[in-house]
PDB file of C-alpha atoms and ligand atoms in Angstrom:
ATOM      1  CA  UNK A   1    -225.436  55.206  16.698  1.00  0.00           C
ATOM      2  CA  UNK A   2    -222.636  53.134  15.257  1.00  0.00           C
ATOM      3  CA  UNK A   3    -224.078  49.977  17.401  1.00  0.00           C
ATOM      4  CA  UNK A   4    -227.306  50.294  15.791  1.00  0.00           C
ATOM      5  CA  UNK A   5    -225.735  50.734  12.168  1.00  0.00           C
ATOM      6  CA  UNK A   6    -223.730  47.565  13.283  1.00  0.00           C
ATOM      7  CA  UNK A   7    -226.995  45.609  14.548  1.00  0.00           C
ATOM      8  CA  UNK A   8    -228.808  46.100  11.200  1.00  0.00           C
ATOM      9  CA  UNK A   9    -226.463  45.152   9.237  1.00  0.00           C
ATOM     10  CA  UNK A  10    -225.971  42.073  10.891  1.00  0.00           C
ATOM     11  CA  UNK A  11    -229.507  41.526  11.053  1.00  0.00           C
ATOM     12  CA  UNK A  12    -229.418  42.416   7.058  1.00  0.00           C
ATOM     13  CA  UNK A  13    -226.798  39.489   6.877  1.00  0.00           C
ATOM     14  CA  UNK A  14    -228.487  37.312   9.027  1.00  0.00           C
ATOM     15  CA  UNK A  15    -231.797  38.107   6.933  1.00  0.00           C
ATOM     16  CA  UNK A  16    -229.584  36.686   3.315  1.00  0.00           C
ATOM     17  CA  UNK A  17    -228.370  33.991   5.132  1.00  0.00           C
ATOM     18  CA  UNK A  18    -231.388  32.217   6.532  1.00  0.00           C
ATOM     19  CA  UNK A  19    -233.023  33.179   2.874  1.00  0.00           C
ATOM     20  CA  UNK A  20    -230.045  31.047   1.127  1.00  0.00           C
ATOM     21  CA  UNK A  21    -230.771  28.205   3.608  1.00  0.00           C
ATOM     22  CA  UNK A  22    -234.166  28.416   3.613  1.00  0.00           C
ATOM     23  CA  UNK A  23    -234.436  28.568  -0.258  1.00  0.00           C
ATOM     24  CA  UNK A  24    -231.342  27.236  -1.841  1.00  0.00           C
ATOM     25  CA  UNK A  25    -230.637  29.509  -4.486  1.00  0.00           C
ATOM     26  CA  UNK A  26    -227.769  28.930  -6.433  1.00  0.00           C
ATOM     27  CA  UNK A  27    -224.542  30.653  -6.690  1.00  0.00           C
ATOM     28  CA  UNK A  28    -223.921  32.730  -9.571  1.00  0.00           C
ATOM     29  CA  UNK A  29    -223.734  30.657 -13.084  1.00  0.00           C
ATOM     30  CA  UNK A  30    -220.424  30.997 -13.530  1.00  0.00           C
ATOM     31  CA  UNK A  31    -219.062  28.386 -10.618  1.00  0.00           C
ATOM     32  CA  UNK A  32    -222.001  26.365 -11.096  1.00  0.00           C
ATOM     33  CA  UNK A  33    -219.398  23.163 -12.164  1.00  0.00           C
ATOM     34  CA  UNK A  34    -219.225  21.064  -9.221  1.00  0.00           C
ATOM     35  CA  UNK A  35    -216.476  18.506  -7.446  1.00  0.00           C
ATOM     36  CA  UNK A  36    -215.858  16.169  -4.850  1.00  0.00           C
ATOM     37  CA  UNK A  37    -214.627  16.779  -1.669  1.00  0.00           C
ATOM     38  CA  UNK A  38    -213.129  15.155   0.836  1.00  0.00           C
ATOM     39  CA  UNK A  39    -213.593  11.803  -0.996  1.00  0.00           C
ATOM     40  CA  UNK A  40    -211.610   8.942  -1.911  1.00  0.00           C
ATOM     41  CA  UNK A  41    -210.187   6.887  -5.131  1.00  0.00           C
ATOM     42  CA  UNK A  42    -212.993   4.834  -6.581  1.00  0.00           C
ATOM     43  CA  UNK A  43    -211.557   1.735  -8.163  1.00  0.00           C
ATOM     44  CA  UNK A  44    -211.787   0.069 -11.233  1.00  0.00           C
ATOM     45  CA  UNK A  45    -215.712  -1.035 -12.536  1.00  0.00           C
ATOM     46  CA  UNK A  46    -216.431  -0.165  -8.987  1.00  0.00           C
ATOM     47  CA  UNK A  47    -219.300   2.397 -10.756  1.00  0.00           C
ATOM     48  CA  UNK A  48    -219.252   1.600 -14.265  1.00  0.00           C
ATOM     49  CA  UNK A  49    -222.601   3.850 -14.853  1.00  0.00           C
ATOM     50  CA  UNK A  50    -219.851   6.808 -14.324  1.00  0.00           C
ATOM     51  CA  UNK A  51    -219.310   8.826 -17.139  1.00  0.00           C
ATOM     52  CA  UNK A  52    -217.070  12.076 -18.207  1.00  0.00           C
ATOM     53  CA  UNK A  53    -218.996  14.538 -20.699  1.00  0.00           C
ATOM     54  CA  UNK A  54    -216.078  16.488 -21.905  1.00  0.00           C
ATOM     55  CA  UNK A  55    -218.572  19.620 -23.409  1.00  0.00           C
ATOM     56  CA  UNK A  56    -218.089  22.137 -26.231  1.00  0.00           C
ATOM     57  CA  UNK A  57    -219.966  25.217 -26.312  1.00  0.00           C
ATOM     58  CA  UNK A  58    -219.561  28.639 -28.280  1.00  0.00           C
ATOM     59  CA  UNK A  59    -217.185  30.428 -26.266  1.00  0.00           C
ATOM     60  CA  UNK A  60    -215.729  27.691 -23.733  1.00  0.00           C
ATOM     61  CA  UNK A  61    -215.442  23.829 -22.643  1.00  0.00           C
ATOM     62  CA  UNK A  62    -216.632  22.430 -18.821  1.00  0.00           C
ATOM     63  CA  UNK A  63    -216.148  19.092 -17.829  1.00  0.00           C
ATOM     64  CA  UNK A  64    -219.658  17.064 -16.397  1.00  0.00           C
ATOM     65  CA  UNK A  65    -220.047  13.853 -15.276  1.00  0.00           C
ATOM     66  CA  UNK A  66    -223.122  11.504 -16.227  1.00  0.00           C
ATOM     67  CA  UNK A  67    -224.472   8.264 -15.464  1.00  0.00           C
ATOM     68  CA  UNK A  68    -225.195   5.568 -18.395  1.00  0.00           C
ATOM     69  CA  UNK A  69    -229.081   4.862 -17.716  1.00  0.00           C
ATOM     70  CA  UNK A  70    -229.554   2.516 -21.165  1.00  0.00           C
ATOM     71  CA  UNK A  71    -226.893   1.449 -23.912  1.00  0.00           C
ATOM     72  CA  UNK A  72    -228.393   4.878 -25.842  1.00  0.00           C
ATOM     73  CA  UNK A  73    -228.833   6.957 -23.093  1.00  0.00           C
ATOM     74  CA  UNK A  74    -226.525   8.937 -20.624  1.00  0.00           C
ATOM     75  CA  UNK A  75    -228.541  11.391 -17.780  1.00  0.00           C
ATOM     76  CA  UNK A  76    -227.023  14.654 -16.553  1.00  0.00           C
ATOM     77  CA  UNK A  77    -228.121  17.949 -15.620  1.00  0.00           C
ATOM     78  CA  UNK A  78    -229.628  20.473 -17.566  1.00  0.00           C
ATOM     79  CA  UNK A  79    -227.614  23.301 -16.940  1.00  0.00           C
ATOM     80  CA  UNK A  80    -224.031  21.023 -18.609  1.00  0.00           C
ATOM     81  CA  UNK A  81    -226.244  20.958 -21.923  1.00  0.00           C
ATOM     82  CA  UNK A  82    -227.616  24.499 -22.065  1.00  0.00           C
ATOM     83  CA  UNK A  83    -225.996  25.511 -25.193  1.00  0.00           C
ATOM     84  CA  UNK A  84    -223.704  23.267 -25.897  1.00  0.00           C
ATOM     85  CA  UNK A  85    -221.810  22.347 -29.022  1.00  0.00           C
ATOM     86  CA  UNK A  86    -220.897  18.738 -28.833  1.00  0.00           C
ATOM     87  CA  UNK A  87    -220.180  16.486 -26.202  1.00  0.00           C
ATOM     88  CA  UNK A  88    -217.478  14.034 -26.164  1.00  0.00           C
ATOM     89  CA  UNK A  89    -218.823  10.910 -23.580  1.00  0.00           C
ATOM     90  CA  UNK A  90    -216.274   8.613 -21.633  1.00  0.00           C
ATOM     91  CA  UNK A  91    -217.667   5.699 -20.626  1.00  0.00           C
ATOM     92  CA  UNK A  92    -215.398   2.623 -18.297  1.00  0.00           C
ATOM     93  CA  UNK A  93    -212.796   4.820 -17.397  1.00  0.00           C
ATOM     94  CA  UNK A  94    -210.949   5.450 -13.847  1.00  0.00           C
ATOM     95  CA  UNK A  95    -207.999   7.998 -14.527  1.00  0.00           C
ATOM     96  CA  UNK A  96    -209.998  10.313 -16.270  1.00  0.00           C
ATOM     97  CA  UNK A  97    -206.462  11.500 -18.134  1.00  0.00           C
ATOM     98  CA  UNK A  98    -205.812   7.704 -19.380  1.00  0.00           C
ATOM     99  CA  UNK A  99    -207.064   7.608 -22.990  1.00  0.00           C
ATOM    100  CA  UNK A 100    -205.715   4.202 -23.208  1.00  0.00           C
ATOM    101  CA  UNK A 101    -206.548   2.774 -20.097  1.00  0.00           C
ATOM    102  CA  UNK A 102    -208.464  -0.613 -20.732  1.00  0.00           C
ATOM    103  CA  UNK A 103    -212.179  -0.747 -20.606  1.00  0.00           C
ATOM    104  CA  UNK A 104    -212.493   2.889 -21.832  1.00  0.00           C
ATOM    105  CA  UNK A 105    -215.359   4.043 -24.499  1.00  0.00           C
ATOM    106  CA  UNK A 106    -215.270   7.462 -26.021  1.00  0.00           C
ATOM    107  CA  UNK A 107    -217.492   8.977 -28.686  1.00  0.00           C
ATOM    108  CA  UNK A 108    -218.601  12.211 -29.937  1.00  0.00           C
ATOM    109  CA  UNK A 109    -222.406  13.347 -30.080  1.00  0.00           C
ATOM    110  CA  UNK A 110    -224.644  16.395 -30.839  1.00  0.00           C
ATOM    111  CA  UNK A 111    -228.011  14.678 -29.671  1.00  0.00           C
ATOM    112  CA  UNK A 112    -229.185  16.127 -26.089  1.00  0.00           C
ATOM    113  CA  UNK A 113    -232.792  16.629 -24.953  1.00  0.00           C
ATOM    114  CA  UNK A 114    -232.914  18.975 -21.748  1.00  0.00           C
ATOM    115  CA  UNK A 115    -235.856  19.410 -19.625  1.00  0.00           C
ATOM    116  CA  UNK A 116    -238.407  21.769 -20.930  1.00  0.00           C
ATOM    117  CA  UNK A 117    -239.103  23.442 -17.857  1.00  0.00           C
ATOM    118  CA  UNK A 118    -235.497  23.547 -16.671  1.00  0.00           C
ATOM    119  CA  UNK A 119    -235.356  27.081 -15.441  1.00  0.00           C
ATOM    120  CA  UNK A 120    -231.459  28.819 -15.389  1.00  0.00           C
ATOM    121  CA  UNK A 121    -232.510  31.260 -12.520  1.00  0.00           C
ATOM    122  CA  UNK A 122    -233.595  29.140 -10.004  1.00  0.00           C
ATOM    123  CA  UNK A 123    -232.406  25.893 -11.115  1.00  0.00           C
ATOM    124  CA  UNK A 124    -235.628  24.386 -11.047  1.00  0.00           C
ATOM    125  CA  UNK A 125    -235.984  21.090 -13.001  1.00  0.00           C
ATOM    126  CA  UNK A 126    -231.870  20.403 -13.602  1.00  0.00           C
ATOM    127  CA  UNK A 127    -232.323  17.569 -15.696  1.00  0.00           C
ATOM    128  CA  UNK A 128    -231.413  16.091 -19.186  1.00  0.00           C
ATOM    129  CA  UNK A 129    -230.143  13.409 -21.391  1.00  0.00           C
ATOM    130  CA  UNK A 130    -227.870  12.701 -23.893  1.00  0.00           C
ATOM    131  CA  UNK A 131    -228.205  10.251 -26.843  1.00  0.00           C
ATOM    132  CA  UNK A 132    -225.283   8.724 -27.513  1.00  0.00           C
ATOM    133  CA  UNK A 133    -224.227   8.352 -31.496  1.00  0.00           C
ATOM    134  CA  UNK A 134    -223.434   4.506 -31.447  1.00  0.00           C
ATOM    135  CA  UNK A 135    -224.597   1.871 -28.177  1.00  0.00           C
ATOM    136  CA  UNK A 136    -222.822   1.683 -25.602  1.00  0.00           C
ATOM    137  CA  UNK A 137    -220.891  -2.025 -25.320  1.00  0.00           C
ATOM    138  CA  UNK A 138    -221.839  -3.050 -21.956  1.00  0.00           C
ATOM    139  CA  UNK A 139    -219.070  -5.228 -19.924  1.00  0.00           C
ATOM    140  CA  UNK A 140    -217.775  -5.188 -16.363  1.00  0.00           C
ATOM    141  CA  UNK A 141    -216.439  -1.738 -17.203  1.00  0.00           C
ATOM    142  CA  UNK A 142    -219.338  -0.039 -18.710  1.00  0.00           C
ATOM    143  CA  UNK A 143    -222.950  -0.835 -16.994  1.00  0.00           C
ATOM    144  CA  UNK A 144    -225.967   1.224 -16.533  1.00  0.00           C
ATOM    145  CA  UNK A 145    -227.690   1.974 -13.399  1.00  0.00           C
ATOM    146  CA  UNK A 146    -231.234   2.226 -12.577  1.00  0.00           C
ATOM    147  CA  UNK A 147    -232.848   5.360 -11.856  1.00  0.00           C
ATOM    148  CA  UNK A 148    -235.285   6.165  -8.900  1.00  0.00           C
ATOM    149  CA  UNK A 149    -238.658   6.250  -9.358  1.00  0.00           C
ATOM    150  CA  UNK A 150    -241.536   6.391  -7.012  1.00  0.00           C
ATOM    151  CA  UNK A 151    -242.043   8.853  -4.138  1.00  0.00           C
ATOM    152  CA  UNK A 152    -239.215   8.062  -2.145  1.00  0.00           C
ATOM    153  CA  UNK A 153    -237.510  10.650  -1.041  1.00  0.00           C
ATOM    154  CA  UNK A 154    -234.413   8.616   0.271  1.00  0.00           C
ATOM    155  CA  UNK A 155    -234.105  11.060   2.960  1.00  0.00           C
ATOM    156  CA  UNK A 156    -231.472  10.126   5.845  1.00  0.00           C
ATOM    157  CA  UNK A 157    -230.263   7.296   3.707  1.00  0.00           C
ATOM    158  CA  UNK A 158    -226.614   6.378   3.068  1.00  0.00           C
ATOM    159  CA  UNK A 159    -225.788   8.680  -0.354  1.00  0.00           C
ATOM    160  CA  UNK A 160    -222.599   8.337  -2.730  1.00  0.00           C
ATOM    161  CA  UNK A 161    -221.692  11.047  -4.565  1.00  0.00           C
ATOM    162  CA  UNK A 162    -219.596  10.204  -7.810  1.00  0.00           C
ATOM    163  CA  UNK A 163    -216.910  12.262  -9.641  1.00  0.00           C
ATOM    164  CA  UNK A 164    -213.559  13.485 -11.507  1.00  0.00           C
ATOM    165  CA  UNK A 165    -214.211  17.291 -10.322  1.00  0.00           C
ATOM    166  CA  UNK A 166    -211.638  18.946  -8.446  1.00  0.00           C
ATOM    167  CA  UNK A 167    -210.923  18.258  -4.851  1.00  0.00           C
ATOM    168  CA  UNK A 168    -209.935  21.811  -3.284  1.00  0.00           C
ATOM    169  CA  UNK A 169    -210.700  25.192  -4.215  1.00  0.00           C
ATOM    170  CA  UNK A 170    -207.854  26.246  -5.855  1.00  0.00           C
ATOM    171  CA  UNK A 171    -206.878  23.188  -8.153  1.00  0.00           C
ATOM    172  CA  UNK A 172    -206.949  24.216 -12.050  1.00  0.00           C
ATOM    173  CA  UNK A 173    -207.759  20.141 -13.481  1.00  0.00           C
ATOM    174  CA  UNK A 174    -209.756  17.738 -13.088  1.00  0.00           C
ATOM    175  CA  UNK A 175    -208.540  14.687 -10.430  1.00  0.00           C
ATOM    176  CA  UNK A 176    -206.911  12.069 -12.461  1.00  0.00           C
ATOM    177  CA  UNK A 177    -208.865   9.394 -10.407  1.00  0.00           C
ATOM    178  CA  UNK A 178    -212.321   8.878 -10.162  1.00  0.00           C
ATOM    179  CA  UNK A 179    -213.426   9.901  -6.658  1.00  0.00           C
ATOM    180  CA  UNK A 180    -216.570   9.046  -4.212  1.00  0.00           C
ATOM    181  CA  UNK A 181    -218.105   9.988  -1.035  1.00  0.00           C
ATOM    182  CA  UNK A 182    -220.880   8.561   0.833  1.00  0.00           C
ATOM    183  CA  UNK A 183    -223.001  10.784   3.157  1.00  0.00           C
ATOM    184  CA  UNK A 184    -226.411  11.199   4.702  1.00  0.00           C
ATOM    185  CA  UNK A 185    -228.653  12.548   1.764  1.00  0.00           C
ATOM    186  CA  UNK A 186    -229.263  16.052   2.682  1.00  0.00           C
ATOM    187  CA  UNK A 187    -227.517  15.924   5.980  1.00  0.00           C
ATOM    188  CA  UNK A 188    -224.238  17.073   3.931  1.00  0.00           C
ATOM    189  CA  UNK A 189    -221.437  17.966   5.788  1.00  0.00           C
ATOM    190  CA  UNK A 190    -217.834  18.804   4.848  1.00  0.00           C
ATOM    191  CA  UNK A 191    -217.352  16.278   2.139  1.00  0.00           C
ATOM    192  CA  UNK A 192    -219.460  16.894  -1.246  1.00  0.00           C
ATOM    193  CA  UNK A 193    -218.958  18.018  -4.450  1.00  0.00           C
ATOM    194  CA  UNK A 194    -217.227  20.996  -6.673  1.00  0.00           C
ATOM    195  CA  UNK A 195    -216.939  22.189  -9.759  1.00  0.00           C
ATOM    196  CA  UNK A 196    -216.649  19.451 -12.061  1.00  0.00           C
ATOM    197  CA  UNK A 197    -218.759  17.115 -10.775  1.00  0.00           C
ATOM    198  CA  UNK A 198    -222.024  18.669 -11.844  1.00  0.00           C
ATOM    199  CA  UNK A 199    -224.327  16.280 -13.294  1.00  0.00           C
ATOM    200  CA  UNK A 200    -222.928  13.049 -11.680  1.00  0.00           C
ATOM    201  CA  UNK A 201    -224.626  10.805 -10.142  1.00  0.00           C
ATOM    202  CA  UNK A 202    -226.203  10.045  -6.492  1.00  0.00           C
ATOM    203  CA  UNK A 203    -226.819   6.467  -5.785  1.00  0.00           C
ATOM    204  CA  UNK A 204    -228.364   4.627  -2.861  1.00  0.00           C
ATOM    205  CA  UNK A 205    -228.638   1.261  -2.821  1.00  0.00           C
ATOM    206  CA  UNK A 206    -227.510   0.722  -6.309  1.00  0.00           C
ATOM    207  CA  UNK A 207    -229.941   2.996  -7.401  1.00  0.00           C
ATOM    208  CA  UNK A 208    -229.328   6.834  -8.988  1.00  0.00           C
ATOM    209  CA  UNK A 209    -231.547   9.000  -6.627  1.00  0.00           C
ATOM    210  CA  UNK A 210    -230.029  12.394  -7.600  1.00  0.00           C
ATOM    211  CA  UNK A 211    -228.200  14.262  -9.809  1.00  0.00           C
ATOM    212  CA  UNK A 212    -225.838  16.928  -8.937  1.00  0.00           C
ATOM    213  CA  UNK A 213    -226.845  20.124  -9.118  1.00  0.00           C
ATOM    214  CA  UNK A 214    -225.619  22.837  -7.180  1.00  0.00           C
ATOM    215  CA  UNK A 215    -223.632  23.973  -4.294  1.00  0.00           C
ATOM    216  CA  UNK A 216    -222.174  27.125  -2.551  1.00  0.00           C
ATOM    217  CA  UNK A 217    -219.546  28.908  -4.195  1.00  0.00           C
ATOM    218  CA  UNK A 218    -216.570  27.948  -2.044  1.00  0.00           C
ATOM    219  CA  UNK A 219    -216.302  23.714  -1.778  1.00  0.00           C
ATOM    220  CA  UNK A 220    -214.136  23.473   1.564  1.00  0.00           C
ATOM    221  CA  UNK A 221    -217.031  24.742   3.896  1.00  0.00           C
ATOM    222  CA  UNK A 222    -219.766  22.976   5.502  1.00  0.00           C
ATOM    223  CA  UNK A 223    -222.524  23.858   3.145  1.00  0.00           C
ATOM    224  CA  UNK A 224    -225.673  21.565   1.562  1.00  0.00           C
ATOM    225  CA  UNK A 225    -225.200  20.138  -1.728  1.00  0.00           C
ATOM    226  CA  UNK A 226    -228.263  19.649  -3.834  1.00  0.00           C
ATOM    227  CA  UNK A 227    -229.429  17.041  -6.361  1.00  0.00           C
ATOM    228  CA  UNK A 228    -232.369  16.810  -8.559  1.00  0.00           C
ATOM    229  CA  UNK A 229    -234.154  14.405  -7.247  1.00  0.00           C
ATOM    230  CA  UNK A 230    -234.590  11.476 -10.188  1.00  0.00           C
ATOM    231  CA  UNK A 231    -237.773  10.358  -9.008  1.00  0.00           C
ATOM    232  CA  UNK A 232    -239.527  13.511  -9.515  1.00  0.00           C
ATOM    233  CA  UNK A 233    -238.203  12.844 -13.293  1.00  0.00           C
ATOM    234  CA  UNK A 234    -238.459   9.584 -14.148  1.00  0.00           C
ATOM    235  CA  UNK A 235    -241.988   9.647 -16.514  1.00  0.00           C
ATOM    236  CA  UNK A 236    -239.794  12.227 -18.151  1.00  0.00           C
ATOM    237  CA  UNK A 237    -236.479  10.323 -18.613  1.00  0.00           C
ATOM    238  CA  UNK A 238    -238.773   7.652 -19.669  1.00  0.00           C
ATOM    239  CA  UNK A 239    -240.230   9.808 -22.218  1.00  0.00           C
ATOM    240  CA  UNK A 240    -237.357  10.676 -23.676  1.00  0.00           C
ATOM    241  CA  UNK A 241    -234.887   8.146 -23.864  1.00  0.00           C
ATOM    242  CA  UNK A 242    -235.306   4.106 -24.370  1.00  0.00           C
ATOM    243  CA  UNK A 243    -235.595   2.961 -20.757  1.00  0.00           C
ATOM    244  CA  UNK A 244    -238.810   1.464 -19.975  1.00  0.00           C
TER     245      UNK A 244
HETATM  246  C1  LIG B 301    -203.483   9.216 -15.106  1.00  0.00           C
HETATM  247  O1  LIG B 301    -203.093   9.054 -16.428  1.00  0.00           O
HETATM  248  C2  LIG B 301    -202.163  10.033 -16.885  1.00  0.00           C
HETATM  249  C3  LIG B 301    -201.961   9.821 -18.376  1.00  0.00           C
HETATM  250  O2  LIG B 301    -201.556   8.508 -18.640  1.00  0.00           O
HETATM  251  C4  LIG B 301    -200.890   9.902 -16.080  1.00  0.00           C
HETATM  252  O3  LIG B 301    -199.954  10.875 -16.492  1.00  0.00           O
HETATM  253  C5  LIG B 301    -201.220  10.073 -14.609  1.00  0.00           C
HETATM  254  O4  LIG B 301    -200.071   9.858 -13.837  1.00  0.00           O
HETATM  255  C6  LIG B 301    -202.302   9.107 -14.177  1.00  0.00           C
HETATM  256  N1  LIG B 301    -202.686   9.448 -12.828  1.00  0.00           N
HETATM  257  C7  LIG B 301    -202.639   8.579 -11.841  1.00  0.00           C
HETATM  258  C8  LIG B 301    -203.003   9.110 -10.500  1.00  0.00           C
HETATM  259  O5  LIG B 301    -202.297   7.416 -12.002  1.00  0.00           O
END
């Protein structure tokens, strides 16, 4: 009797399992901020497309990163904006914690368009931009990238994930420097992202193919990471922002 209680409820296990690797659902909302890990110290205008959204809403703050797609526009996902206040954008910088570090942009704006069918539950359709109050100066510190379009789905390509989130479970701030990691695109393995990275971008080839999304709840185990994949959105970025 107690080996058949003990088979079905591994099989009961087993059954949630496959359906969160099968499916991808998210983790709860609440660690749905995402970091690197396992990555290493990017270096100065090595990805000046990299931006910090430093994001008020009601009740709290979260840190996001973004990519700088035009000198108007910055992309990120849709669950960073849901709700919020005002968002501060960093553009050029490399220690994150540097306010005077050279290079640097920072500005405050209230102007965000998320996806209209961006759906909380299933993070379906993670996407949306923000318009930035005054352009962005462009120089070897601040650049945008190109976004994907097309139906490539850059599958076993050569991925880098960008970000300031946090590089271990436990750490309470933000890593000073900006970090990468390069990896198969959804061959993850040990390194990818954590909270605070949500919203970055995922380049191949000098191109932004994804946009972090979500991962599992703890960041030190072996566990997909997902993007939105940009292609799937680019007649909507186009739509609503200046890039043509
Ligand atoms: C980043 O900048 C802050 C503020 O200037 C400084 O205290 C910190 O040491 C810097 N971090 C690194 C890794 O250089």
């Amino acid at each position: 009797m107690a080996i058949i209680l003990i088979l079905l409820i591994c099989g009961t296990v087993n059954l949630v399992t496959a359906q969160v690797a099968d499916f991808l659902y998210p983790f709860n909302h609440l660690s749905s901020q995402l970091r690197i890990v396992g990555g290493q110290d990017a270096s100065a205008k090595q990805f000046p497309f990299q931006t910090g959204l430093y994001i008020s809403y009601q009740l709290k703050s979260a840190f996001c990163g973004g990519s700088l797609i035009s000198e108007n526009y910055v992309l990120t996902a849709a669950h960073c904006l849901e709700g919020a206040l005002s968002i501060n954008v960093v553009l050029g910088a490399l220690n994150i914690s540097d306010e005077s570090e050279p290079g640097r942009q920072s500005q405050t704006t209230t102007s965000y368009t998320i996806h209209p069918q961006w759906d909380s539950s299933y993070y379906k359709n993670d996407v949306g931009v923000v318009r930035l109050s005054s352009p962005a100066i462009l120089n070897e510190y601040v650049q945008k990238i190109t976004v994907a379009s097309g139906v490539d789905t850059y599958a076993n390509q050569q991925g880098t994930v960008i970000g300031w989130g946090k590089t271990y479970d436990d750490q309470q701030t933000l890593t000073d420097i900006l970090q990468y990691v390069s990896n198969k695109i959804y061959r993850e393995g040990n390194k990818g992202f954590c909270q605070g990275d949500s919203g970055g971008p995922l380049i191949s080839n000098g191109v932004q193919v994804g946009i972090v999304s979500f991962s599992y709840k703890s960041c030190q185990v072996s566990m997909p990471s997902v993007f939105a994949r940009v292609s799937e959105f680019s007649e909507w970025i186009k739509d609503n922002t200046d890039i043509v």
